[in-house]
Amino acid sequence: VQLQASGGGLVQPGGSLRLSCAASKLFALHHYGMGWWRQAPGKERERVSCISGGDGSTYYDDSVKDRFSASWDDARKTTYLQMDNLKPEDTAVYYCVGDPFDRCDLGVAGHLSVWGQGTLVTVSS
């Protein structure tokens, strides 16, 4: 398994969660654009954030801007998605995705992208 996502769970509206995506030893994290995608029941998958391996630039969907923050820890070979002020509409399965072309600006996951397994986030009172 090259990417292992974790950190999902049940949280009340307004609460916070931090998702983690651990890369395997041979996964060259800084050669990828690391995105977080989500899929809610009955909806299409959508990208919520991306952090560039090359220059650390970050990209966020308008729906999560100012609430979510992407980062990484080089020593742990892990990327994170800090999610604050969570809303019920954030409920979804979240996936970390590595784009080998490091093109966060394109907002797509091509057929060479590496997907981690999903982690479920449920925002409910």
PDB file of N, CA and C in Angstrom, residues 7-19 38 48 63-69 81-92 94 119-125:
ATOM      1  N   GLY A   7      -7.866   8.910  10.159  1.00  0.00           N
ATOM      2  CA  GLY A   7      -8.279  10.098  10.890  1.00  0.00           C
ATOM      3  C   GLY A   7      -9.743  10.457  10.779  1.00  0.00           C
ATOM      4  N   GLY A   8     -10.481   9.726   9.963  1.00  0.00           N
ATOM      5  CA  GLY A   8     -11.904  10.019   9.857  1.00  0.00           C
ATOM      6  C   GLY A   8     -12.649   9.631  11.120  1.00  0.00           C
ATOM      7  N   GLY A   9     -13.908  10.027  11.184  1.00  0.00           N
ATOM      8  CA  GLY A   9     -14.719   9.695  12.340  1.00  0.00           C
ATOM      9  C   GLY A   9     -15.988  10.513  12.362  1.00  0.00           C
ATOM     10  N   LEU A  10     -16.664  10.441  13.492  1.00  0.00           N
ATOM     11  CA  LEU A  10     -17.906  11.183  13.692  1.00  0.00           C
ATOM     12  C   LEU A  10     -17.613  12.447  14.492  1.00  0.00           C
ATOM     13  N   VAL A  11     -18.084  13.566  14.011  1.00  0.00           N
ATOM     14  CA  VAL A  11     -17.843  14.834  14.698  1.00  0.00           C
ATOM     15  C   VAL A  11     -19.096  15.687  14.582  1.00  0.00           C
ATOM     16  N   GLN A  12     -19.315  16.519  15.568  1.00  0.00           N
ATOM     17  CA  GLN A  12     -20.474  17.409  15.539  1.00  0.00           C
ATOM     18  C   GLN A  12     -20.207  18.608  14.635  1.00  0.00           C
ATOM     19  N   PRO A  13     -21.247  19.211  14.110  1.00  0.00           N
ATOM     20  CA  PRO A  13     -21.048  20.438  13.315  1.00  0.00           C
ATOM     21  C   PRO A  13     -20.267  21.480  14.111  1.00  0.00           C
ATOM     22  N   GLY A  14     -19.344  22.124  13.420  1.00  0.00           N
ATOM     23  CA  GLY A  14     -18.475  23.086  14.081  1.00  0.00           C
ATOM     24  C   GLY A  14     -17.208  22.477  14.645  1.00  0.00           C
ATOM     25  N   GLY A  15     -17.134  21.169  14.658  1.00  0.00           N
ATOM     26  CA  GLY A  15     -15.967  20.483  15.198  1.00  0.00           C
ATOM     27  C   GLY A  15     -14.832  20.387  14.203  1.00  0.00           C
ATOM     28  N   SER A  16     -13.771  19.704  14.626  1.00  0.00           N
ATOM     29  CA  SER A  16     -12.555  19.584  13.811  1.00  0.00           C
ATOM     30  C   SER A  16     -12.100  18.135  13.733  1.00  0.00           C
ATOM     31  N   LEU A  17     -11.431  17.825  12.660  1.00  0.00           N
ATOM     32  CA  LEU A  17     -10.754  16.547  12.481  1.00  0.00           C
ATOM     33  C   LEU A  17      -9.470  16.811  11.705  1.00  0.00           C
ATOM     34  N   ARG A  18      -8.487  15.944  11.909  1.00  0.00           N
ATOM     35  CA  ARG A  18      -7.284  15.997  11.084  1.00  0.00           C
ATOM     36  C   ARG A  18      -7.100  14.658  10.416  1.00  0.00           C
ATOM     37  N   LEU A  19      -7.118  14.681   9.099  1.00  0.00           N
ATOM     38  CA  LEU A  19      -6.861  13.477   8.319  1.00  0.00           C
ATOM     39  C   LEU A  19      -5.373  13.368   8.045  1.00  0.00           C
ATOM     40  N   ARG A  38     -12.997  13.813  -2.021  1.00  0.00           N
ATOM     41  CA  ARG A  38     -14.059  13.222  -1.208  1.00  0.00           C
ATOM     42  C   ARG A  38     -15.222  12.827  -2.089  1.00  0.00           C
ATOM     43  N   VAL A  48     -10.959  18.495  -2.830  1.00  0.00           N
ATOM     44  CA  VAL A  48     -11.109  19.586  -1.869  1.00  0.00           C
ATOM     45  C   VAL A  48      -9.814  20.337  -1.625  1.00  0.00           C
ATOM     46  N   SER A  63     -15.628  25.539  -1.420  1.00  0.00           N
ATOM     47  CA  SER A  63     -16.503  25.063  -0.347  1.00  0.00           C
ATOM     48  C   SER A  63     -15.765  24.823   0.963  1.00  0.00           C
ATOM     49  N   VAL A  64     -14.434  24.706   0.900  1.00  0.00           N
ATOM     50  CA  VAL A  64     -13.666  24.415   2.115  1.00  0.00           C
ATOM     51  C   VAL A  64     -12.626  25.474   2.426  1.00  0.00           C
ATOM     52  N   LYS A  65     -12.509  26.451   1.534  1.00  0.00           N
ATOM     53  CA  LYS A  65     -11.514  27.500   1.746  1.00  0.00           C
ATOM     54  C   LYS A  65     -11.756  28.176   3.082  1.00  0.00           C
ATOM     55  N   ASP A  66     -10.693  28.466   3.783  1.00  0.00           N
ATOM     56  CA  ASP A  66     -10.711  29.105   5.099  1.00  0.00           C
ATOM     57  C   ASP A  66     -11.162  28.168   6.216  1.00  0.00           C
ATOM     58  N   ARG A  67     -11.493  26.925   5.879  1.00  0.00           N
ATOM     59  CA  ARG A  67     -11.844  25.954   6.914  1.00  0.00           C
ATOM     60  C   ARG A  67     -10.881  24.761   6.923  1.00  0.00           C
ATOM     61  N   PHE A  68     -10.364  24.390   5.758  1.00  0.00           N
ATOM     62  CA  PHE A  68      -9.465  23.259   5.635  1.00  0.00           C
ATOM     63  C   PHE A  68      -8.055  23.762   5.343  1.00  0.00           C
ATOM     64  N   SER A  69      -7.072  23.009   5.814  1.00  0.00           N
ATOM     65  CA  SER A  69      -5.687  23.391   5.585  1.00  0.00           C
ATOM     66  C   SER A  69      -4.855  22.142   5.330  1.00  0.00           C
ATOM     67  N   LEU A  81      -4.671  16.841   6.353  1.00  0.00           N
ATOM     68  CA  LEU A  81      -5.744  17.774   6.035  1.00  0.00           C
ATOM     69  C   LEU A  81      -6.422  18.145   7.343  1.00  0.00           C
ATOM     70  N   GLN A  82      -6.160  19.346   7.804  1.00  0.00           N
ATOM     71  CA  GLN A  82      -6.819  19.850   9.000  1.00  0.00           C
ATOM     72  C   GLN A  82      -8.162  20.425   8.587  1.00  0.00           C
ATOM     73  N   MET A  83      -9.215  19.919   9.206  1.00  0.00           N
ATOM     74  CA  MET A  83     -10.567  20.340   8.842  1.00  0.00           C
ATOM     75  C   MET A  83     -11.225  20.962  10.062  1.00  0.00           C
ATOM     76  N   ASP A  84     -11.507  22.234   9.970  1.00  0.00           N
ATOM     77  CA  ASP A  84     -12.146  22.968  11.072  1.00  0.00           C
ATOM     78  C   ASP A  84     -13.534  23.436  10.653  1.00  0.00           C
ATOM     79  N   ASN A  85     -14.321  23.792  11.665  1.00  0.00           N
ATOM     80  CA  ASN A  85     -15.677  24.283  11.421  1.00  0.00           C
ATOM     81  C   ASN A  85     -16.421  23.367  10.438  1.00  0.00           C
ATOM     82  N   LEU A  86     -16.392  22.102  10.740  1.00  0.00           N
ATOM     83  CA  LEU A  86     -17.003  21.120   9.849  1.00  0.00           C
ATOM     84  C   LEU A  86     -18.514  21.296   9.777  1.00  0.00           C
ATOM     85  N   LYS A  87     -19.031  21.013   8.599  1.00  0.00           N
ATOM     86  CA  LYS A  87     -20.461  21.154   8.335  1.00  0.00           C
ATOM     87  C   LYS A  87     -21.030  19.801   7.908  1.00  0.00           C
ATOM     88  N   PRO A  88     -22.314  19.596   8.073  1.00  0.00           N
ATOM     89  CA  PRO A  88     -22.905  18.315   7.638  1.00  0.00           C
ATOM     90  C   PRO A  88     -22.606  17.988   6.180  1.00  0.00           C
ATOM     91  N   GLU A  89     -22.515  19.014   5.351  1.00  0.00           N
ATOM     92  CA  GLU A  89     -22.236  18.763   3.933  1.00  0.00           C
ATOM     93  C   GLU A  89     -20.808  18.319   3.671  1.00  0.00           C
ATOM     94  N   ASP A  90     -19.976  18.331   4.679  1.00  0.00           N
ATOM     95  CA  ASP A  90     -18.615  17.792   4.544  1.00  0.00           C
ATOM     96  C   ASP A  90     -18.600  16.272   4.723  1.00  0.00           C
ATOM     97  N   THR A  91     -19.719  15.710   5.101  1.00  0.00           N
ATOM     98  CA  THR A  91     -19.809  14.266   5.277  1.00  0.00           C
ATOM     99  C   THR A  91     -19.513  13.548   3.969  1.00  0.00           C
ATOM    100  N   ALA A  92     -18.524  12.671   4.000  1.00  0.00           N
ATOM    101  CA  ALA A  92     -18.095  11.969   2.785  1.00  0.00           C
ATOM    102  C   ALA A  92     -16.986  10.987   3.144  1.00  0.00           C
ATOM    103  N   TYR A  94     -13.243  10.347   2.401  1.00  0.00           N
ATOM    104  CA  TYR A  94     -12.120  11.171   1.959  1.00  0.00           C
ATOM    105  C   TYR A  94     -10.968  10.268   1.519  1.00  0.00           C
ATOM    106  N   THR A 119     -11.249   7.215   3.998  1.00  0.00           N
ATOM    107  CA  THR A 119     -11.561   7.298   5.423  1.00  0.00           C
ATOM    108  C   THR A 119     -12.848   8.111   5.555  1.00  0.00           C
ATOM    109  N   LEU A 120     -13.785   7.590   6.323  1.00  0.00           N
ATOM    110  CA  LEU A 120     -15.114   8.182   6.393  1.00  0.00           C
ATOM    111  C   LEU A 120     -15.169   9.302   7.415  1.00  0.00           C
ATOM    112  N   VAL A 121     -15.681  10.439   6.965  1.00  0.00           N
ATOM    113  CA  VAL A 121     -15.932  11.578   7.847  1.00  0.00           C
ATOM    114  C   VAL A 121     -17.439  11.802   7.899  1.00  0.00           C
ATOM    115  N   THR A 122     -17.974  11.791   9.103  1.00  0.00           N
ATOM    116  CA  THR A 122     -19.403  12.016   9.294  1.00  0.00           C
ATOM    117  C   THR A 122     -19.588  13.209  10.213  1.00  0.00           C
ATOM    118  N   VAL A 123     -20.284  14.212   9.717  1.00  0.00           N
ATOM    119  CA  VAL A 123     -20.537  15.411  10.512  1.00  0.00           C
ATOM    120  C   VAL A 123     -22.032  15.444  10.830  1.00  0.00           C
ATOM    121  N   SER A 124     -22.329  15.220  12.089  1.00  0.00           N
ATOM    122  CA  SER A 124     -23.725  15.100  12.479  1.00  0.00           C
ATOM    123  C   SER A 124     -23.874  15.374  13.959  1.00  0.00           C
ATOM    124  N   SER A 125     -25.004  15.952  14.318  1.00  0.00           N
ATOM    125  CA  SER A 125     -25.286  16.167  15.738  1.00  0.00           C
ATOM    126  C   SER A 125     -26.098  14.997  16.294  1.00  0.00           C
TER     127      SER A 125
END
